[in-house]
PDB file of N, CA and C in Angstrom:
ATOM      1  N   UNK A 243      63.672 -85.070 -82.454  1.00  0.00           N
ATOM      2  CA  UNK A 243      62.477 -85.697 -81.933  1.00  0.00           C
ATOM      3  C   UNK A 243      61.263 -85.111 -82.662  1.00  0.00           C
ATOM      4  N   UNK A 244      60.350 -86.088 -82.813  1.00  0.00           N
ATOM      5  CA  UNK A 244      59.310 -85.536 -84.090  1.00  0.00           C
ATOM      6  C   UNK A 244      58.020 -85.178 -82.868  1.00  0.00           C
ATOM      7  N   UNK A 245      57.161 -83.779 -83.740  1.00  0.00           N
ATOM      8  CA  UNK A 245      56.304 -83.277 -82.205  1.00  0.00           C
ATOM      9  C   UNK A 245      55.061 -83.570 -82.834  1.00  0.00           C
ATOM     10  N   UNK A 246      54.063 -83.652 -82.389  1.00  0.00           N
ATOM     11  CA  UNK A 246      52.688 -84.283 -83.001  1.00  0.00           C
ATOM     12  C   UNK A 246      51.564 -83.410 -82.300  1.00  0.00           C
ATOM     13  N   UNK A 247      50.608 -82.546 -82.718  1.00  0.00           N
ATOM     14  CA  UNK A 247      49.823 -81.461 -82.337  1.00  0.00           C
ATOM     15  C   UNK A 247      48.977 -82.322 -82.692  1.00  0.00           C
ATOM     16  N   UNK A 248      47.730 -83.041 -81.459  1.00  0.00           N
ATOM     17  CA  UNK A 248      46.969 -83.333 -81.893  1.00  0.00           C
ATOM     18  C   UNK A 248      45.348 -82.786 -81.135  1.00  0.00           C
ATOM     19  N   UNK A 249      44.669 -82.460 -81.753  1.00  0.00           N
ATOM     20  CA  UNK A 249      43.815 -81.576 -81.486  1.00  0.00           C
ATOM     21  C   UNK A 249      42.256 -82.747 -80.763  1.00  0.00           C
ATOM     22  N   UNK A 250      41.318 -82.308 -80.148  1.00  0.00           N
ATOM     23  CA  UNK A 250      40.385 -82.965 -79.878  1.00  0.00           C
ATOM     24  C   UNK A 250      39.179 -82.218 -79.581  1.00  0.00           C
ATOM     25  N   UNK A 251      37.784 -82.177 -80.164  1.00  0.00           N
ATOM     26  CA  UNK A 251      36.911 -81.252 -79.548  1.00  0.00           C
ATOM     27  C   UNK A 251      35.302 -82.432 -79.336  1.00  0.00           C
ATOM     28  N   UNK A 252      35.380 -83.234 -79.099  1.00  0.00           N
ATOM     29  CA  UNK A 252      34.749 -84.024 -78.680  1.00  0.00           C
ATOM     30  C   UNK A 252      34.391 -84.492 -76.949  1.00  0.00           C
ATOM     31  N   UNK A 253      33.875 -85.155 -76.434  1.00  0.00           N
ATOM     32  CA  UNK A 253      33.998 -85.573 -75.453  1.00  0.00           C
ATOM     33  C   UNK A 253      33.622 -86.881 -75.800  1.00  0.00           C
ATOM     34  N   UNK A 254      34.113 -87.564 -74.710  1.00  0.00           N
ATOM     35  CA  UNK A 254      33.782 -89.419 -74.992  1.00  0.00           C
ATOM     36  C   UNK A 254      32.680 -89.595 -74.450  1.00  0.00           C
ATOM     37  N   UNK A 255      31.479 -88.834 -74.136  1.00  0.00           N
ATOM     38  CA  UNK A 255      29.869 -89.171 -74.047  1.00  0.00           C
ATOM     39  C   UNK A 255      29.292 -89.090 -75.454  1.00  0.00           C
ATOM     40  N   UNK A 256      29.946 -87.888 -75.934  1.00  0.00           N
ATOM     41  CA  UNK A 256      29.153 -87.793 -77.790  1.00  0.00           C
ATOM     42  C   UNK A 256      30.141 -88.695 -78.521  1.00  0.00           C
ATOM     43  N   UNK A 257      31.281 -89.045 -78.120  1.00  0.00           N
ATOM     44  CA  UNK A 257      31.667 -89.730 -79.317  1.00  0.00           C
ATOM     45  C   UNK A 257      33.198 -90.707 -78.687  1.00  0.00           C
ATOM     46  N   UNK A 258      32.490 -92.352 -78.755  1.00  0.00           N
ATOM     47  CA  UNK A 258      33.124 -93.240 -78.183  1.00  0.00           C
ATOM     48  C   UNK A 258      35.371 -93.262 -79.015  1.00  0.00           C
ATOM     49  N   UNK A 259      34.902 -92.990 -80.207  1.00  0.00           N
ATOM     50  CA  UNK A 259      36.366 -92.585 -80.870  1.00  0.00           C
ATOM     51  C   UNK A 259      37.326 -92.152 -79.723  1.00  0.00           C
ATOM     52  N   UNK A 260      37.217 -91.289 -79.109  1.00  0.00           N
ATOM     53  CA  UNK A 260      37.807 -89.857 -78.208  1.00  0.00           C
ATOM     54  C   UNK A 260      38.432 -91.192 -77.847  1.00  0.00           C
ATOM     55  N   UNK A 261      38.215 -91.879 -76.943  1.00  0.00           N
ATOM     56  CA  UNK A 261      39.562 -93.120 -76.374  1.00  0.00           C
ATOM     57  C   UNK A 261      40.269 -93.682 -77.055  1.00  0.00           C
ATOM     58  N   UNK A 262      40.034 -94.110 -78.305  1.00  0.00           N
ATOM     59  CA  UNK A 262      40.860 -94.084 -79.506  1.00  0.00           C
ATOM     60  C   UNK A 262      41.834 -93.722 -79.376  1.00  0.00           C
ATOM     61  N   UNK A 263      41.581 -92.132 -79.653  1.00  0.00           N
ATOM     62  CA  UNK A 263      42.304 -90.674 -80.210  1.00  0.00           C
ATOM     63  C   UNK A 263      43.300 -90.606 -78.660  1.00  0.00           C
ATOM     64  N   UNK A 264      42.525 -90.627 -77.548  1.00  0.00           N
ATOM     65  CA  UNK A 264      43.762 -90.856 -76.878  1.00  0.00           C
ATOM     66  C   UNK A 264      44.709 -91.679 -76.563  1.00  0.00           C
ATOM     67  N   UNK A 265      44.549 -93.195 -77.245  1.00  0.00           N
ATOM     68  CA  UNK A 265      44.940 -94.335 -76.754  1.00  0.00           C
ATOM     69  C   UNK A 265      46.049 -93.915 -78.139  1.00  0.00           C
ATOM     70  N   UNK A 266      46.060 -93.301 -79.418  1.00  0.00           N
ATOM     71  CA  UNK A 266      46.714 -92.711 -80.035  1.00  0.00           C
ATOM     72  C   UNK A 266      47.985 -92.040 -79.266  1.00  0.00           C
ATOM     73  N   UNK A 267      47.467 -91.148 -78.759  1.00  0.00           N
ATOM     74  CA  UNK A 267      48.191 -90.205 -78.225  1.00  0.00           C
ATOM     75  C   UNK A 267      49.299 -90.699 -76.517  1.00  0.00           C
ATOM     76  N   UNK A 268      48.698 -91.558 -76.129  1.00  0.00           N
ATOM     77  CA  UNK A 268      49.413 -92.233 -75.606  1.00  0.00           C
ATOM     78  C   UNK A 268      50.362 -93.340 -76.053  1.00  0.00           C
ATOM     79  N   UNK A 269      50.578 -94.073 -77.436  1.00  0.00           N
ATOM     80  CA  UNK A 269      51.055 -94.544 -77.957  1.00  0.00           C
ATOM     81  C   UNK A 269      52.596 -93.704 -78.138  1.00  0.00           C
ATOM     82  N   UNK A 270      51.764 -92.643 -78.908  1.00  0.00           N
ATOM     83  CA  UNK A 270      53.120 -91.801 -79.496  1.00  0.00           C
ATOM     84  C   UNK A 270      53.659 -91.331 -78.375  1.00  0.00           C
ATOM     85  N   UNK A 271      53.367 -91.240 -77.532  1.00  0.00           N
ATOM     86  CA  UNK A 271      54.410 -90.518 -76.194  1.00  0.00           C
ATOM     87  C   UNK A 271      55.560 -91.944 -75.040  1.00  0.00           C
ATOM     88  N   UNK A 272      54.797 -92.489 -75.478  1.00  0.00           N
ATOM     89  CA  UNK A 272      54.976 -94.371 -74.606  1.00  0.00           C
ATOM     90  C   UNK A 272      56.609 -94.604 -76.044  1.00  0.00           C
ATOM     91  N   UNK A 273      56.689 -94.029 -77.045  1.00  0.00           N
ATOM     92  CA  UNK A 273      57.762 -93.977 -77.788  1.00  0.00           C
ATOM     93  C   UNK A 273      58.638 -92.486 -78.010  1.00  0.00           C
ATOM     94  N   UNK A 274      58.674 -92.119 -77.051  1.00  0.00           N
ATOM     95  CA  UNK A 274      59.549 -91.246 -77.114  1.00  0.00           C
ATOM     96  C   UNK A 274      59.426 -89.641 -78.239  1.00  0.00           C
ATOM     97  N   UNK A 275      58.048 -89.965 -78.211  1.00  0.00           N
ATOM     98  CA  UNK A 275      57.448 -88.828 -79.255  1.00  0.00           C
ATOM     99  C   UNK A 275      56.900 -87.621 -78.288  1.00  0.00           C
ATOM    100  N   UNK A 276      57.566 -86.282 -78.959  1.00  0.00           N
ATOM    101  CA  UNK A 276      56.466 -85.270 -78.206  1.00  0.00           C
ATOM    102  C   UNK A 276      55.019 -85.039 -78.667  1.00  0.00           C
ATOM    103  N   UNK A 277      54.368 -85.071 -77.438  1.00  0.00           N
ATOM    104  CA  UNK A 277      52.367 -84.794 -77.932  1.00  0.00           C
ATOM    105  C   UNK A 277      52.102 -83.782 -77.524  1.00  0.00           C
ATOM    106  N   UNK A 278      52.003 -82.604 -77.848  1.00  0.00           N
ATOM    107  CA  UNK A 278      50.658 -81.601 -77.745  1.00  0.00           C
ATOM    108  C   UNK A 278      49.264 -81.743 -77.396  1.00  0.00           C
ATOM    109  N   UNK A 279      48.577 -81.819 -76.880  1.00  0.00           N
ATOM    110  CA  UNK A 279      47.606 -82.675 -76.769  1.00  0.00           C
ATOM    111  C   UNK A 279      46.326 -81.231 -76.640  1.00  0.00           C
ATOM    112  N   UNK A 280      45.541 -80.662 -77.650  1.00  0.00           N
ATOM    113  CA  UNK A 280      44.816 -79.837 -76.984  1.00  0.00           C
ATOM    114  C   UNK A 280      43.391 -80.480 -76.858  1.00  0.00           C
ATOM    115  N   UNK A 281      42.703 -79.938 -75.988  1.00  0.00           N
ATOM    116  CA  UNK A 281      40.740 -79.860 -75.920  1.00  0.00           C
ATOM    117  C   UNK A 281      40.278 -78.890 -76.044  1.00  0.00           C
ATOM    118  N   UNK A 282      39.980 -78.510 -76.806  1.00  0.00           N
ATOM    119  CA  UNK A 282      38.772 -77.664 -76.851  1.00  0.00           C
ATOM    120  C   UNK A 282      37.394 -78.186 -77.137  1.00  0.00           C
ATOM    121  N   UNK A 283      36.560 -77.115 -77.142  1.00  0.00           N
ATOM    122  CA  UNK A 283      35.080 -76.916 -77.088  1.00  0.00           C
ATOM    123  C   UNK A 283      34.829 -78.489 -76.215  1.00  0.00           C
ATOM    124  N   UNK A 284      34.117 -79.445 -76.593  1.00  0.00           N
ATOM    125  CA  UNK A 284      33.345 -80.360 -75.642  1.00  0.00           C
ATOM    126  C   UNK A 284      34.404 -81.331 -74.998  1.00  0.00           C
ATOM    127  N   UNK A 285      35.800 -81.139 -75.700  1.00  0.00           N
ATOM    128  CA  UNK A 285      37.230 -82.384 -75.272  1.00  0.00           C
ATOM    129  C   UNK A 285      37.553 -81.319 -74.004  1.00  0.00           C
ATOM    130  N   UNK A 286      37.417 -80.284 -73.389  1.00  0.00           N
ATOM    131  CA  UNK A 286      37.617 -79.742 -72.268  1.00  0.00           C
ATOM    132  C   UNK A 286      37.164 -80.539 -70.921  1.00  0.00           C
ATOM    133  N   UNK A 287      35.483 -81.094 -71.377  1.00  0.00           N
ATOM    134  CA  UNK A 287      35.225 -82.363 -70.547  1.00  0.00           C
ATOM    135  C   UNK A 287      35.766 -83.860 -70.252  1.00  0.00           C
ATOM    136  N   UNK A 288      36.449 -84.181 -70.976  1.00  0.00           N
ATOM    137  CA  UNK A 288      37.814 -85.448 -70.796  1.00  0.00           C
ATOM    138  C   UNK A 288      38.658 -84.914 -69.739  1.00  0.00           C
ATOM    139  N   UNK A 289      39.126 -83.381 -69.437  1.00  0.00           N
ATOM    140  CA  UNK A 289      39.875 -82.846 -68.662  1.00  0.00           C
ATOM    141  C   UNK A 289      39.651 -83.118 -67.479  1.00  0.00           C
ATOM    142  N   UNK A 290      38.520 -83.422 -67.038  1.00  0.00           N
ATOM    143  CA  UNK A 290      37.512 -83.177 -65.473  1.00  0.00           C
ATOM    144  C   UNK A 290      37.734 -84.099 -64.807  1.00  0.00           C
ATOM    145  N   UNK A 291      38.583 -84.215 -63.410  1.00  0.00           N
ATOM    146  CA  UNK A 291      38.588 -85.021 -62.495  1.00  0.00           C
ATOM    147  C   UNK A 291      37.992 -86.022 -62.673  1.00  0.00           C
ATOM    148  N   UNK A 292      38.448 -87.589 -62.900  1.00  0.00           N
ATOM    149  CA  UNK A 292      37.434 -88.435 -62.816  1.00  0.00           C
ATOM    150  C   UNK A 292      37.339 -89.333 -64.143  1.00  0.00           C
ATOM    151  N   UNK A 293      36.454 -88.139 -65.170  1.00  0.00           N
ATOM    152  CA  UNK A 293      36.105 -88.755 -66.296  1.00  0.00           C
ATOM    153  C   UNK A 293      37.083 -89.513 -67.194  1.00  0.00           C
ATOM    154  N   UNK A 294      38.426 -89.228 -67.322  1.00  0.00           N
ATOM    155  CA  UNK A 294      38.893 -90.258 -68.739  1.00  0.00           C
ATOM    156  C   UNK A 294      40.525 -90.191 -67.472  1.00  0.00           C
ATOM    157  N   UNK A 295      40.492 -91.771 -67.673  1.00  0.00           N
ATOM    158  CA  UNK A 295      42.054 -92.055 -67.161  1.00  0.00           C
ATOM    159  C   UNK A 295      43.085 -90.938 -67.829  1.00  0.00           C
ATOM    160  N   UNK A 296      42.689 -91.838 -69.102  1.00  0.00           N
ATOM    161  CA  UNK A 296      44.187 -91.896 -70.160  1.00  0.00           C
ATOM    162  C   UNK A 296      45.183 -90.216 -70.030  1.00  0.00           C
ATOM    163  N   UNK A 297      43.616 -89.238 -69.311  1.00  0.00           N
ATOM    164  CA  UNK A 297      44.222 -87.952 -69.316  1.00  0.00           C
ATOM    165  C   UNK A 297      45.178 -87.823 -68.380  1.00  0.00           C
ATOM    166  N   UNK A 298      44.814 -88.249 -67.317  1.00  0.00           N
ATOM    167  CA  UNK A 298      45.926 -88.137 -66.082  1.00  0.00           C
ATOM    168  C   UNK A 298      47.068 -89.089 -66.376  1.00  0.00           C
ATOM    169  N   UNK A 299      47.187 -89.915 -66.937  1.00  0.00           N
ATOM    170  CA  UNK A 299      48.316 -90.856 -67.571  1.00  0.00           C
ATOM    171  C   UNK A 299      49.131 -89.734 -68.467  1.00  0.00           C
ATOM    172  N   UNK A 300      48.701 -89.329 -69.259  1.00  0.00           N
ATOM    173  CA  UNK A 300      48.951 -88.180 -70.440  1.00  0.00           C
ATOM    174  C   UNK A 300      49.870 -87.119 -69.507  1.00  0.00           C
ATOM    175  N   UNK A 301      49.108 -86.573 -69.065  1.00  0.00           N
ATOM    176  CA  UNK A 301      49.701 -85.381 -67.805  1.00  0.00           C
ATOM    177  C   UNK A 301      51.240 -85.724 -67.574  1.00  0.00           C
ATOM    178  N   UNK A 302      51.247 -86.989 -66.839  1.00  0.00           N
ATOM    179  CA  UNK A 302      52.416 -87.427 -66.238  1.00  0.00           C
ATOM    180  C   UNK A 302      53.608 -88.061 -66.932  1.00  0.00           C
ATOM    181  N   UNK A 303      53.448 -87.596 -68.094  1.00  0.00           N
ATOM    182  CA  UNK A 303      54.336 -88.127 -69.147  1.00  0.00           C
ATOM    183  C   UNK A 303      55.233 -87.521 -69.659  1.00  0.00           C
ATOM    184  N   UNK A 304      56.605 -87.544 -69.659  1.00  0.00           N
ATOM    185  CA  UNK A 304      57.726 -86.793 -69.989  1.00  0.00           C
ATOM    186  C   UNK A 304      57.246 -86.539 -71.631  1.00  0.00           C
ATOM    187  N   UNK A 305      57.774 -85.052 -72.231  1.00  0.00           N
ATOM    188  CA  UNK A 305      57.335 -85.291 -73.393  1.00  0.00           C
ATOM    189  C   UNK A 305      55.803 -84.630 -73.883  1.00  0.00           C
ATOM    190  N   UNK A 306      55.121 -84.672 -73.315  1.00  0.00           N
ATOM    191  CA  UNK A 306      53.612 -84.387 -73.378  1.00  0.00           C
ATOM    192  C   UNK A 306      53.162 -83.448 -72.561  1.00  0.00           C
ATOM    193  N   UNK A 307      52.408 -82.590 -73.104  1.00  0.00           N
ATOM    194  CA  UNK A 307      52.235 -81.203 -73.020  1.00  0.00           C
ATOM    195  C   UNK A 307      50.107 -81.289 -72.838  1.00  0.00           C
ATOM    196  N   UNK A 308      49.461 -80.952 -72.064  1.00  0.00           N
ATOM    197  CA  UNK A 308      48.109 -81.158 -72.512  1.00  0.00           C
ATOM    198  C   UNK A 308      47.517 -79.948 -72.111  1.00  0.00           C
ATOM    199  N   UNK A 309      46.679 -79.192 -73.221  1.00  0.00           N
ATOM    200  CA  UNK A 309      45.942 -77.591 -73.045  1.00  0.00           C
ATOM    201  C   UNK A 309      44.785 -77.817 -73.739  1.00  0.00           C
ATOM    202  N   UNK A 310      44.348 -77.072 -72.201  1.00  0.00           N
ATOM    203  CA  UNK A 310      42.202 -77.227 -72.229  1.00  0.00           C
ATOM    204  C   UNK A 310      42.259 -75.624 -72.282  1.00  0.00           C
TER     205      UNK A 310
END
């Protein structure tokens, strides 16, 4: 199984991409791919109750790993 480290330091207020990047990252896991998924510096805020679905989708996904 192929593993995919994909990194993020954005938040989706400075930069509309970030849903992209996760709609990415939900792709590759929706196929049987492992994701790494980290946030740092301002992608720690995608983490926060509330703000971005795709994270709590991410979470609950066999396969996928996500570190703020």
């Amino acid at each position: 199984m192929t593993t995919y480290l994909l990194i993020e330091t954005c938040s989706t207020w400075e930069n509309q991409g970030v849903r992209d990047f996760l709609d990415i990252a939900l792709g590759l896991a929706k196929h049987d791919t492992r994701v790494d998924l980290w946030l740092v510096q301002n992608g720690v805020i995608i983490a926060c109750e509330g703000v971005e679905h795709r994270i709590r989708e991410l979470v609950g996904m066999p396969g996928v790993n996500v570190w703020v």
